[in-house]
């Protein structure tokens, strides 16, 4: 079956391309948090968005037979919080290439499906586009490709690229005297790449207060625990020593993330490093904190179970 | 094989093309506020002291950190800047190859990567500092333009062209002394070879620092009764296919000359010749070995990248 995907958000319409099956229900396009909403309403909106994203993302990985669902679930709440509330960004700004938009660089590019799904829930790409994930001729590569989707700022996937790029966008804003901010999302295993430490030095040295790096501290890399591979600790002390402000938060707590991002740009004149404590696979019981779920593909039964768990958690939240 | 003494050349003024590069970058930056220089502690070796003095806020020195340097340049491009990344060719290309591929080239950014003092320029420092692989590496990257100016006038024009060109460029600039090789009023056209001397028996195709050597070789060959055409090939990619095919058809034999592995210009010419008009081709340049120790000029002579070496190679090819 082939259907024409609406070009919304894509750099060009690839024309009829093979599609993955339709999800059990289409993702809700929620957009930004309502203007003037109180904090509880904002947090509820973000929680609803994270639920929508996880629900859709797990089906996409199953249908594509490829993907990195564990790390996508661990970074979902951060992505949702940034795109739907924190950043000065909108689908219109992205479509017009507004130079004053805030930037986000998904350095842990293997979480592309989470990014795409957040872009869908935020109204940046058509929900139907998700059904092209990794299909022939799709704009939705297994790793994000700048030039295919307008909202993607950098080509990522090979690790250790995002932070230097983010430093560059932050320096450009500094040269222009612009208030625009750059957020970069890193995996914790990714911090083993030396280029990050070069960039941490540069950002600290230049006092890039308009830069915020978020490390998705899920403690697992592809093949093993980070601590058993090439340990990062004491991570906060190391990064502070490079001239950054460090904030540690629960990376699945939207309210805590809002507080952490409220400090950007930092009055201290230093860049901000948010250590977001997360779980790979969160919150699905069989995935959570299991290294196998770096790029394991859930079976149909496992998708059903994941959806049931997500629905139950969302129901529980609503009852509160 | 006959040997002929090189006719005593007229006194020639030798130039350091870095002077033309540095002066032109200031000129270009004055006209275009988006132009920035990104360096790895290489202000001095890139002769960018004047640029830094004139544009301190547009000189981004990340220190000795090449991966960071190219990533930062990509971020600057994302932020609307036109970066010129200037560093020793050996480190710029080898240490940051993935950033060059992914961050600069795959992004399609207007980034000029300036490989300073490439080839054997750092002769006595040894193969760690020689950059003989760069032409072969860079010409394999999709979308990359590879420019090797032969004299100061061409250097200046290549800098101006690269600033305006919407795409990644590798610009190879030597510190080795070169004479003016082009007539006054010469216009650099990317992808266009320049016939510096007509000939019917063989074509010598040279690039960068080897162009004057090829011209001298043509004098040597003339003394042996061989009329050699001399083509300067300032753009390794895109190659001037038309000029190469014409050389093959009209002279029946080709010798390529480069201060690099013969898989750079030589490889590009050979690929063209076998596809369009197979004729015998010989290659002057570095082979599959790391150089022994010596000054740059001495090493070029030692490895036959010299007027005598080129003439002998052509004689060998022609059997006269």
Coordinates of C-alpha atoms in Angstrom, one line a residue:
Chain A
X1 CA 0.0 0.0 0.0
X2 CA 1.3 3.5 -0.8
X3 CA -0.2 6.8 0.4
X4 CA 1.1 10.3 -0.2
X5 CA 2.4 11.7 3.1
X6 CA 1.5 15.4 3.7
X7 CA 4.7 17.4 3.2
X8 CA 4.2 19.3 6.5
X9 CA 7.6 19.5 8.2
X10 CA 9.5 17.7 5.5
X11 CA 11.9 19.4 3.3
X12 CA 10.4 17.9 0.3
X13 CA 7.5 15.6 -0.4
X14 CA 9.1 12.2 -1.3
X15 CA 5.9 11.2 -3.1
X16 CA 4.2 7.8 -2.6
X17 CA 6.3 5.6 -0.4
X18 CA 5.7 2.4 1.5
X19 CA 4.1 2.9 4.8
X20 CA 4.2 1.0 8.1
X21 CA 0.8 -0.2 9.5
X22 CA -1.5 2.4 11.0
X23 CA -1.2 2.5 14.8
X24 CA -4.0 1.3 17.0
X25 CA -5.0 5.0 17.2
X26 CA -3.3 8.0 15.6
X27 CA -1.1 10.2 17.8
X28 CA -2.8 13.3 19.2
X29 CA -1.2 16.5 18.0
X30 CA -1.1 18.5 21.2
X31 CA 1.1 21.4 20.3
X32 CA 2.6 23.8 22.9
X33 CA 1.4 24.1 26.4
X34 CA -1.5 26.6 26.5
X35 CA -0.5 30.2 27.0
X36 CA -1.2 31.4 30.5
X37 CA -1.7 27.8 31.8
X38 CA -0.8 27.4 35.5
X39 CA 2.0 25.1 36.4
X40 CA -0.2 22.1 37.1
X41 CA -1.8 22.4 33.7
X42 CA 1.5 22.7 32.0
X43 CA 2.8 19.6 33.7
X44 CA -0.4 17.7 32.8
X45 CA 0.0 18.8 29.2
X46 CA 3.6 17.5 29.1
X47 CA 2.6 14.3 30.8
X48 CA -0.1 13.7 28.2
X49 CA 2.4 14.4 25.4
X50 CA 5.0 12.0 26.8
X51 CA 2.3 9.3 27.0
X52 CA 1.3 9.9 23.4
X53 CA 4.9 9.8 22.3
X54 CA 5.8 6.6 24.1
X55 CA 2.6 4.9 22.9
X56 CA 3.3 5.8 19.3
X57 CA 7.1 5.2 19.4
X58 CA 6.9 1.6 20.7
X59 CA 4.5 0.7 17.8
X60 CA 6.8 2.4 15.3
X61 CA 9.8 0.4 16.4
X62 CA 7.9 -2.8 16.3
X63 CA 6.5 -2.1 12.8
X64 CA 9.8 -1.0 11.4
X65 CA 11.6 -3.9 13.0
X66 CA 14.4 -1.5 13.9
X67 CA 15.1 1.2 16.4
X68 CA 16.4 2.1 19.8
X69 CA 13.3 2.1 22.0
X70 CA 15.1 1.9 25.3
X71 CA 17.0 5.2 24.9
X72 CA 14.0 6.8 23.2
X73 CA 11.9 6.2 26.3
X74 CA 14.6 7.6 28.6
X75 CA 14.8 10.9 26.7
X76 CA 11.1 11.3 25.8
X77 CA 10.3 13.5 28.8
X78 CA 13.2 15.8 28.2
X79 CA 12.3 16.2 24.5
X80 CA 8.7 16.9 25.3
X81 CA 9.5 19.4 27.9
X82 CA 11.8 21.3 25.6
X83 CA 9.7 21.3 22.5
X84 CA 6.3 21.8 24.0
X85 CA 7.1 24.4 26.7
X86 CA 10.7 25.6 27.3
X87 CA 12.0 26.5 23.9
X88 CA 11.2 29.6 21.8
X89 CA 10.2 27.5 18.8
X90 CA 7.1 26.7 16.8
X91 CA 6.3 24.9 13.6
X92 CA 5.9 28.3 11.9
X93 CA 9.4 29.5 13.1
X94 CA 10.9 26.3 11.8
X95 CA 9.1 26.4 8.5
X96 CA 10.3 30.0 8.0
X97 CA 13.8 29.2 9.2
X98 CA 13.5 32.0 11.8
X99 CA 17.1 32.6 12.8
X100 CA 16.0 33.6 16.3
X101 CA 14.5 30.2 17.1
X102 CA 16.0 28.3 19.9
X103 CA 18.0 25.3 18.8
X104 CA 17.9 21.7 19.9
X105 CA 20.6 19.2 18.9
X106 CA 19.8 15.5 19.5
X107 CA 23.3 14.3 19.9
X108 CA 22.2 10.8 20.9
X109 CA 20.9 10.4 17.4
X110 CA 19.8 6.8 17.8
X111 CA 16.8 8.2 19.6
X112 CA 15.6 9.6 16.3
X113 CA 12.2 7.9 16.6
X114 CA 11.5 9.7 19.9
X115 CA 12.5 13.0 18.2
X116 CA 10.2 12.4 15.2
X117 CA 7.4 11.4 17.4
X118 CA 7.8 14.5 19.6
X119 CA 7.8 16.6 16.4
X120 CA 4.5 14.9 15.5
X121 CA 2.9 15.6 18.8
X122 CA 4.2 19.2 18.6
X123 CA 2.8 19.7 15.2
X124 CA 6.1 19.9 13.3
X125 CA 5.5 16.9 11.1
X126 CA 2.4 15.1 10.1
X127 CA 1.5 12.1 12.3
X128 CA 1.2 10.0 9.1
X129 CA 4.9 10.7 8.4
X130 CA 5.8 8.5 11.4
X131 CA 4.5 5.5 9.3
X132 CA 7.5 6.1 6.9
X133 CA 10.1 5.6 9.7
X134 CA 13.2 3.9 8.0
X135 CA 11.2 2.9 5.0
X136 CA 12.7 3.4 1.5
X137 CA 12.8 7.0 0.4
X138 CA 11.5 8.2 3.8
X139 CA 12.7 11.5 5.3
X140 CA 12.8 9.7 8.6
X141 CA 16.2 8.1 8.7
X142 CA 17.1 5.8 11.5
X143 CA 19.2 8.7 12.7
X144 CA 18.1 12.3 12.3
X145 CA 19.2 14.0 9.0
X146 CA 19.3 17.8 8.7
X147 CA 18.0 18.7 5.3
X148 CA 15.3 16.1 5.4
X149 CA 13.1 17.5 8.2
X150 CA 13.2 21.3 8.9
X151 CA 13.1 20.9 12.6
X152 CA 16.3 18.8 12.7
X153 CA 19.3 21.1 13.3
X154 CA 22.2 18.5 12.9
X155 CA 23.1 15.2 11.4
X156 CA 23.6 12.9 14.4
X157 CA 24.0 9.3 15.1
X158 CA 27.8 8.9 15.3
X159 CA 28.3 9.9 18.9
X160 CA 30.2 12.9 20.2
X161 CA 29.1 15.3 17.4
X162 CA 26.2 17.2 19.0
X163 CA 28.0 19.1 21.8
X164 CA 30.6 20.8 19.5
X165 CA 27.9 21.7 17.1
X166 CA 25.8 23.1 19.9
X167 CA 28.8 25.1 21.1
X168 CA 29.0 26.6 17.6
X169 CA 25.4 27.6 17.5
X170 CA 25.8 29.2 20.9
X171 CA 28.9 31.1 19.8
X172 CA 27.0 32.3 16.8
X173 CA 24.3 33.7 19.1
X174 CA 27.0 35.3 21.3
X175 CA 28.6 37.0 18.2
X176 CA 25.1 38.3 17.2
X177 CA 24.2 39.4 20.7
X178 CA 21.1 37.3 20.3
X179 CA 19.1 35.8 23.2
X180 CA 18.5 32.6 21.4
X181 CA 19.5 29.4 23.3
X182 CA 20.8 26.0 22.3
X183 CA 19.9 22.8 24.0
X184 CA 21.8 19.6 23.3
X185 CA 20.8 16.1 24.4
X186 CA 23.6 13.7 25.1
X187 CA 23.6 10.0 26.0
X188 CA 25.7 9.2 29.1
X189 CA 27.6 6.5 27.3
X190 CA 28.2 9.0 24.6
X191 CA 30.3 11.1 27.0
X192 CA 33.0 8.5 26.5
X193 CA 33.8 10.2 23.2
X194 CA 36.6 12.6 23.6
X195 CA 35.1 15.3 21.4
X196 CA 32.6 16.0 24.1
X197 CA 35.4 16.9 26.5
X198 CA 36.9 19.2 24.0
X199 CA 33.6 21.0 23.6
X200 CA 33.0 21.1 27.4
X201 CA 36.2 23.0 27.7
X202 CA 35.3 25.4 24.9
X203 CA 31.9 26.1 26.3
X204 CA 33.3 26.7 29.8
X205 CA 36.1 28.8 28.6
X206 CA 33.8 31.0 26.5
X207 CA 31.1 31.3 29.2
X208 CA 28.3 30.2 27.0
X209 CA 25.4 30.8 29.3
X210 CA 23.0 30.4 26.4
X211 CA 24.0 26.8 26.1
X212 CA 22.3 23.9 28.0
X213 CA 23.5 20.3 27.7
X214 CA 21.2 17.6 29.0
X215 CA 22.7 14.2 29.6
X216 CA 20.3 11.3 29.6
X217 CA 21.8 9.5 32.5
X218 CA 20.2 6.1 32.1
X219 CA 23.5 4.4 33.1
X220 CA 23.4 1.9 30.2
X221 CA 25.2 2.0 26.9
X222 CA 24.8 -0.4 23.9
X223 CA 26.6 -3.4 25.3
X224 CA 26.8 -3.0 29.1
X225 CA 26.4 -0.6 32.1
X226 CA 28.4 2.6 31.6
X227 CA 29.9 2.0 35.1
X228 CA 31.3 -1.3 33.9
X229 CA 32.6 0.0 30.6
X230 CA 34.4 3.3 31.1
X231 CA 32.9 4.9 34.1
X232 CA 31.9 8.6 34.1
X233 CA 31.8 9.3 37.8
X234 CA 32.2 11.7 39.4
X235 CA 30.4 13.2 36.4
X236 CA 29.0 16.4 38.1
X237 CA 32.4 17.2 39.6
X238 CA 34.1 16.7 36.3
X239 CA 31.7 19.0 34.4
X240 CA 31.8 21.6 37.2
X241 CA 35.6 21.6 36.9
X242 CA 35.2 22.4 33.2
X243 CA 33.4 25.6 34.1
X244 CA 29.8 24.6 33.9
X245 CA 26.8 24.9 36.3
X246 CA 25.5 21.4 37.0
X247 CA 21.9 20.6 37.9
X248 CA 20.8 17.0 38.7
X249 CA 17.1 16.2 38.3
X250 CA 14.7 13.3 37.8
X251 CA 14.6 13.1 34.1
X252 CA 11.1 11.7 34.1
X253 CA 9.7 14.5 36.3
X254 CA 8.4 17.2 34.0
X255 CA 8.1 19.7 36.8
X256 CA 11.7 19.1 37.9
X257 CA 12.8 19.5 34.3
X258 CA 10.9 22.8 33.9
X259 CA 12.8 24.1 37.0
X260 CA 16.1 23.0 35.6
X261 CA 15.5 24.6 32.2
X262 CA 14.2 27.8 33.8
X263 CA 17.8 28.6 34.7
X264 CA 18.9 28.9 31.1
X265 CA 20.5 31.3 30.3
X266 CA 22.4 31.1 33.6
X267 CA 22.9 34.3 35.5
X268 CA 26.3 32.9 36.5
X269 CA 27.5 33.4 32.9
X270 CA 28.3 29.7 32.7
X271 CA 26.8 27.0 30.5
X272 CA 24.3 24.7 32.2
X273 CA 24.7 20.9 32.4
X274 CA 21.6 19.0 33.4
X275 CA 22.1 15.5 34.5
X276 CA 18.7 13.9 34.0
X277 CA 18.5 10.7 36.0
X278 CA 16.5 8.4 33.8
X279 CA 15.8 4.7 33.1
X280 CA 16.3 3.1 29.8
X281 CA 12.9 1.8 28.7
X282 CA 11.0 3.9 31.3
X283 CA 8.3 3.1 32.4
X284 CA 7.7 -0.2 30.8
X285 CA 8.4 -3.0 33.3
X286 CA 10.1 -5.5 31.0
X287 CA 12.3 -2.9 29.4
X288 CA 13.2 -0.7 32.3
X289 CA 16.9 -0.7 33.1
X290 CA 17.7 -3.7 30.9
X291 CA 20.7 -3.3 28.6
X292 CA 19.1 -5.5 26.0
X293 CA 16.6 -2.8 25.2
X294 CA 19.1 -0.6 23.6
X295 CA 18.1 -1.8 20.2
X296 CA 15.8 -4.8 20.8
X297 CA 12.6 -4.8 18.9
X298 CA 9.4 -5.6 20.9
X299 CA 7.2 -8.4 19.7
X300 CA 3.5 -7.8 19.0
X301 CA 2.7 -9.2 22.5
X302 CA 5.3 -6.9 24.1
X303 CA 3.8 -3.9 22.3
X304 CA 0.4 -4.9 23.6
X305 CA 1.8 -5.1 27.1
X306 CA 3.7 -1.8 26.8
X307 CA 0.6 -0.1 25.7
X308 CA -1.4 -1.6 28.5
X309 CA 1.2 -0.4 31.0
X310 CA 1.3 3.1 29.5
X311 CA -2.5 3.3 29.5
X312 CA -2.6 2.1 33.1
X313 CA -0.1 4.7 34.2
X314 CA -1.8 7.5 32.3
X315 CA -5.1 6.4 33.8
X316 CA -3.6 6.5 37.3
X317 CA -2.3 10.0 36.7
X318 CA -5.7 11.2 35.6
X319 CA -7.3 9.7 38.7
X320 CA -4.9 11.6 41.0
Chain B
X1 CA 66.6 7.4 -20.5
X2 CA 68.2 10.7 -21.4
X3 CA 68.9 13.3 -18.8
X4 CA 69.1 16.9 -19.5
X5 CA 70.3 19.7 -17.3
X6 CA 67.5 22.1 -16.3
X7 CA 67.9 25.4 -18.2
X8 CA 68.8 28.1 -15.7
X9 CA 65.4 29.6 -15.0
X10 CA 64.9 33.3 -14.9
X11 CA 65.1 34.7 -11.3
X12 CA 61.7 34.0 -9.9
X13 CA 60.1 35.5 -6.8
X14 CA 58.7 32.8 -4.6
X15 CA 55.6 33.5 -2.6
X16 CA 54.0 32.0 0.5
X17 CA 50.4 31.6 -0.5
X18 CA 49.3 32.0 3.1
X19 CA 49.9 35.7 2.7
X20 CA 47.3 35.9 -0.1
X21 CA 45.0 33.7 1.9
X22 CA 45.2 35.8 5.0
X23 CA 44.8 39.2 3.2
X24 CA 41.9 37.9 1.2
X25 CA 40.1 36.5 4.2
X26 CA 40.2 40.0 5.8
X27 CA 38.9 41.5 2.6
X28 CA 36.1 38.9 2.4
X29 CA 35.2 39.3 6.1
X30 CA 35.0 43.1 5.7
X31 CA 32.5 42.6 2.9
X32 CA 30.5 39.9 4.6
X33 CA 29.8 40.1 8.4
X34 CA 28.9 36.4 8.5
X35 CA 32.5 35.3 7.8
X36 CA 34.3 33.8 10.8
X37 CA 37.6 32.1 11.2
X38 CA 37.7 28.9 13.3
X39 CA 41.1 27.7 14.4
X40 CA 42.9 25.2 16.6
X41 CA 45.6 27.3 18.2
X42 CA 46.7 28.0 14.6
X43 CA 46.4 31.7 14.3
X44 CA 50.1 32.1 13.7
X45 CA 50.7 29.2 11.4
X46 CA 47.6 30.2 9.4
X47 CA 48.9 33.8 9.3
X48 CA 45.6 35.0 10.8
X49 CA 47.1 37.5 13.3
X50 CA 45.9 40.4 11.2
X51 CA 42.4 38.8 11.0
X52 CA 42.2 38.3 14.7
X53 CA 43.3 41.8 15.3
X54 CA 40.7 43.2 12.9
X55 CA 37.9 40.8 14.0
X56 CA 38.6 39.5 17.5
X57 CA 34.9 38.5 18.0
X58 CA 34.9 36.6 14.7
X59 CA 38.0 34.6 15.5
X60 CA 37.0 31.4 17.3
X61 CA 40.0 29.6 18.6
X62 CA 39.0 26.3 20.2
X63 CA 42.5 25.3 21.1
X64 CA 44.1 22.0 20.1
X65 CA 40.8 20.2 19.5
X66 CA 40.1 19.4 15.9
X67 CA 36.9 17.4 16.2
X68 CA 35.5 20.3 18.4
X69 CA 36.8 22.8 15.8
X70 CA 34.9 21.3 12.9
X71 CA 31.7 20.7 14.9
X72 CA 31.8 24.2 16.2
X73 CA 32.1 25.4 12.6
X74 CA 29.0 23.4 11.7
X75 CA 27.2 25.0 14.6
X76 CA 28.3 28.5 13.5
X77 CA 27.0 27.7 10.0
X78 CA 23.7 26.6 11.6
X79 CA 23.7 30.0 13.3
X80 CA 24.0 31.8 10.0
X81 CA 27.8 32.2 9.9
X82 CA 30.2 31.5 7.0
X83 CA 33.1 29.7 8.7
X84 CA 36.6 29.2 7.4
X85 CA 38.2 26.5 9.4
X86 CA 42.0 26.9 9.2
X87 CA 44.4 24.3 10.6
X88 CA 47.4 22.2 9.6
X89 CA 46.1 19.9 6.8
X90 CA 47.4 16.8 8.5
X91 CA 45.4 17.4 11.7
X92 CA 42.3 19.0 10.2
X93 CA 41.6 16.1 7.9
X94 CA 42.8 13.1 9.8
X95 CA 41.6 14.0 13.2
X96 CA 38.2 15.5 12.2
X97 CA 37.3 13.3 9.2
X98 CA 34.0 12.2 10.6
X99 CA 33.1 15.8 11.5
X100 CA 34.0 16.8 8.0
X101 CA 31.8 14.1 6.6
X102 CA 28.8 14.3 8.9
X103 CA 28.8 17.8 10.3
X104 CA 30.1 19.9 7.4
X105 CA 29.5 17.9 4.2
X106 CA 26.3 16.0 4.9
X107 CA 24.9 19.2 6.2
X108 CA 25.7 20.9 3.0
X109 CA 27.0 23.9 4.9
X110 CA 29.0 26.7 3.4
X111 CA 32.1 25.7 5.3
X112 CA 35.6 26.1 3.9
X113 CA 38.1 23.7 5.4
X114 CA 41.5 25.2 4.9
X115 CA 44.3 22.7 5.0
X116 CA 47.4 24.7 5.8
X117 CA 50.9 23.5 4.9
X118 CA 49.8 20.2 3.4
X119 CA 51.9 17.7 1.4
X120 CA 55.5 17.7 2.4
X121 CA 55.6 21.3 3.7
X122 CA 56.5 20.1 7.2
X123 CA 59.3 18.0 5.7
X124 CA 61.7 17.5 8.5
X125 CA 58.9 17.0 11.1
X126 CA 58.2 13.7 9.4
X127 CA 55.2 11.7 8.2
X128 CA 53.1 12.6 11.3
X129 CA 53.0 16.1 10.0
X130 CA 52.9 15.4 6.3
X131 CA 49.5 15.6 4.7
X132 CA 49.6 13.4 1.6
X133 CA 46.4 11.5 2.1
X134 CA 44.1 14.6 2.2
X135 CA 43.4 14.9 -1.5
X136 CA 42.4 11.2 -1.8
X137 CA 40.3 11.4 1.4
X138 CA 38.5 14.6 0.7
X139 CA 37.6 13.9 -2.9
X140 CA 35.7 10.8 -1.7
X141 CA 33.3 12.9 0.4
X142 CA 30.0 13.5 -1.4
X143 CA 29.4 17.2 -2.3
X144 CA 32.9 18.3 -1.3
X145 CA 34.8 20.6 -3.6
X146 CA 38.6 20.2 -3.5
X147 CA 40.7 23.2 -4.5
X148 CA 44.5 23.4 -4.6
X149 CA 45.7 26.8 -5.7
X150 CA 49.0 27.1 -7.4
X151 CA 50.0 30.7 -6.8
X152 CA 48.9 33.8 -4.8
X153 CA 46.5 35.1 -7.4
X154 CA 44.7 31.8 -7.6
X155 CA 44.7 31.5 -3.8
X156 CA 43.0 34.9 -3.4
X157 CA 40.4 34.1 -6.0
X158 CA 39.7 30.6 -4.5
X159 CA 39.1 32.2 -1.0
X160 CA 36.7 34.7 -2.5
X161 CA 34.9 32.0 -4.4
X162 CA 34.7 29.6 -1.4
X163 CA 33.1 32.3 0.7
X164 CA 30.3 32.7 -1.8
X165 CA 29.9 29.0 -2.6
X166 CA 27.0 27.3 -0.9
X167 CA 28.6 24.0 0.0
X168 CA 31.6 22.5 1.7
X169 CA 35.1 23.2 0.3
X170 CA 38.5 21.8 1.0
X171 CA 41.1 24.5 0.2
X172 CA 44.7 23.3 0.3
X173 CA 47.1 26.1 0.9
X174 CA 50.9 25.6 1.0
X175 CA 53.6 27.4 2.8
X176 CA 56.1 26.2 0.3
X177 CA 57.5 29.0 -1.9
X178 CA 55.8 29.1 -5.3
X179 CA 56.3 31.5 -8.3
X180 CA 53.4 33.2 -10.1
X181 CA 52.3 30.7 -12.7
X182 CA 49.3 32.3 -14.2
X183 CA 49.3 35.3 -16.6
X184 CA 48.0 38.6 -15.3
X185 CA 44.2 38.8 -15.4
X186 CA 43.8 35.0 -14.8
X187 CA 40.3 34.1 -13.6
X188 CA 39.9 31.0 -11.3
X189 CA 36.9 29.0 -12.4
X190 CA 36.1 26.0 -10.2
X191 CA 36.2 22.8 -12.2
X192 CA 38.2 24.3 -14.9
X193 CA 41.8 23.3 -15.8
X194 CA 44.1 25.9 -17.2
X195 CA 46.4 25.2 -20.2
X196 CA 49.7 26.9 -19.4
X197 CA 51.6 25.4 -22.3
X198 CA 50.5 23.8 -25.5
X199 CA 52.0 20.5 -26.6
X200 CA 51.2 17.4 -28.7
X201 CA 53.2 14.5 -27.3
X202 CA 52.2 14.2 -23.7
X203 CA 50.1 16.2 -21.2
X204 CA 51.5 17.0 -17.8
X205 CA 48.7 17.6 -15.3
X206 CA 49.8 19.3 -12.1
X207 CA 48.2 20.9 -9.2
X208 CA 49.3 23.4 -6.5
X209 CA 53.0 23.5 -5.7
X210 CA 53.8 21.1 -8.5
X211 CA 52.5 23.3 -11.4
X212 CA 55.8 25.3 -11.6
X213 CA 57.7 22.0 -11.5
X214 CA 55.6 20.7 -14.4
X215 CA 56.4 23.8 -16.4
X216 CA 60.1 23.3 -15.8
X217 CA 59.7 19.7 -16.8
X218 CA 58.2 20.8 -20.1
X219 CA 61.3 22.8 -20.8
X220 CA 63.4 19.8 -20.1
X221 CA 61.3 17.7 -22.3
X222 CA 61.5 20.3 -25.1
X223 CA 65.2 20.0 -25.0
X224 CA 64.7 16.2 -25.6
X225 CA 62.4 17.0 -28.5
X226 CA 59.2 16.2 -26.6
X227 CA 56.4 18.8 -26.8
X228 CA 54.5 18.6 -23.5
X229 CA 51.2 20.2 -22.8
X230 CA 51.0 21.5 -19.3
X231 CA 47.6 21.7 -17.5
X232 CA 47.2 23.2 -14.1
X233 CA 44.3 21.5 -12.3
X234 CA 43.3 23.7 -9.4
X235 CA 40.1 21.8 -8.7
X236 CA 40.6 18.1 -8.0
X237 CA 36.9 17.8 -7.5
X238 CA 35.0 18.5 -9.6
X239 CA 37.7 17.5 -12.1
X240 CA 37.8 19.2 -15.5
X241 CA 36.8 16.0 -17.3
X242 CA 36.6 17.8 -20.7
X243 CA 40.2 19.0 -20.4
X244 CA 41.5 15.6 -19.3
X245 CA 39.7 13.8 -22.2
X246 CA 41.0 16.4 -24.6
X247 CA 44.5 15.8 -23.3
X248 CA 44.1 12.1 -23.7
X249 CA 42.7 12.4 -27.2
X250 CA 45.1 15.0 -28.5
X251 CA 48.4 14.0 -26.8
X252 CA 47.8 10.3 -26.3
X253 CA 49.7 10.2 -22.9
X254 CA 49.3 11.8 -19.5
X255 CA 51.5 12.3 -16.5
X256 CA 49.9 13.6 -13.3
X257 CA 52.0 15.5 -10.7
X258 CA 51.0 16.2 -7.1
X259 CA 52.5 16.8 -3.7
X260 CA 50.3 14.0 -2.3
X261 CA 49.6 10.3 -2.7
X262 CA 49.1 9.6 -6.3
X263 CA 45.5 8.5 -5.4
X264 CA 44.6 12.2 -5.2
X265 CA 44.9 14.0 -8.5
X266 CA 46.4 10.9 -10.2
X267 CA 43.5 8.7 -9.1
X268 CA 40.9 11.3 -10.3
X269 CA 42.6 11.6 -13.7
X270 CA 43.0 7.9 -14.1
X271 CA 39.3 7.3 -13.3
X272 CA 38.4 9.8 -16.0
X273 CA 40.7 8.5 -18.6
X274 CA 39.7 4.9 -18.3
X275 CA 36.0 5.8 -18.6
X276 CA 36.3 8.2 -21.5
X277 CA 39.4 7.8 -23.5
X278 CA 41.9 5.2 -22.3
X279 CA 45.6 6.2 -22.9
X280 CA 48.7 5.4 -20.9
X281 CA 49.0 7.4 -17.7
X282 CA 51.9 7.7 -15.3
X283 CA 51.7 9.2 -11.8
X284 CA 54.2 11.4 -10.0
X285 CA 53.6 11.8 -6.3
X286 CA 53.9 9.8 -3.1
X287 CA 53.4 6.1 -3.2
X288 CA 52.5 3.6 -0.6
X289 CA 55.1 4.7 2.0
X290 CA 55.8 7.1 4.7
X291 CA 58.5 9.6 3.8
X292 CA 62.1 9.6 5.1
X293 CA 63.4 12.7 6.8
X294 CA 64.4 15.8 4.9
X295 CA 63.3 19.3 4.0
X296 CA 60.2 19.7 1.9
X297 CA 62.2 20.7 -1.3
X298 CA 64.6 17.8 -0.7
X299 CA 61.8 15.3 -0.2
X300 CA 60.1 16.4 -3.4
X301 CA 63.3 15.9 -5.3
X302 CA 63.9 12.6 -3.6
X303 CA 60.5 11.3 -4.5
X304 CA 60.7 12.5 -8.1
X305 CA 58.2 15.3 -7.5
X306 CA 60.5 17.6 -9.4
X307 CA 61.1 19.0 -12.8
X308 CA 63.6 16.2 -13.5
X309 CA 61.4 13.5 -12.0
X310 CA 58.4 14.6 -14.1
X311 CA 60.5 14.8 -17.3
X312 CA 62.0 11.4 -16.7
X313 CA 58.6 9.9 -16.0
X314 CA 57.3 11.3 -19.2
X315 CA 60.3 10.2 -21.2
X316 CA 59.9 6.7 -19.7
X317 CA 56.2 6.7 -20.7
X318 CA 57.0 7.8 -24.3
X319 CA 60.1 5.7 -24.7
X320 CA 62.1 8.8 -25.8

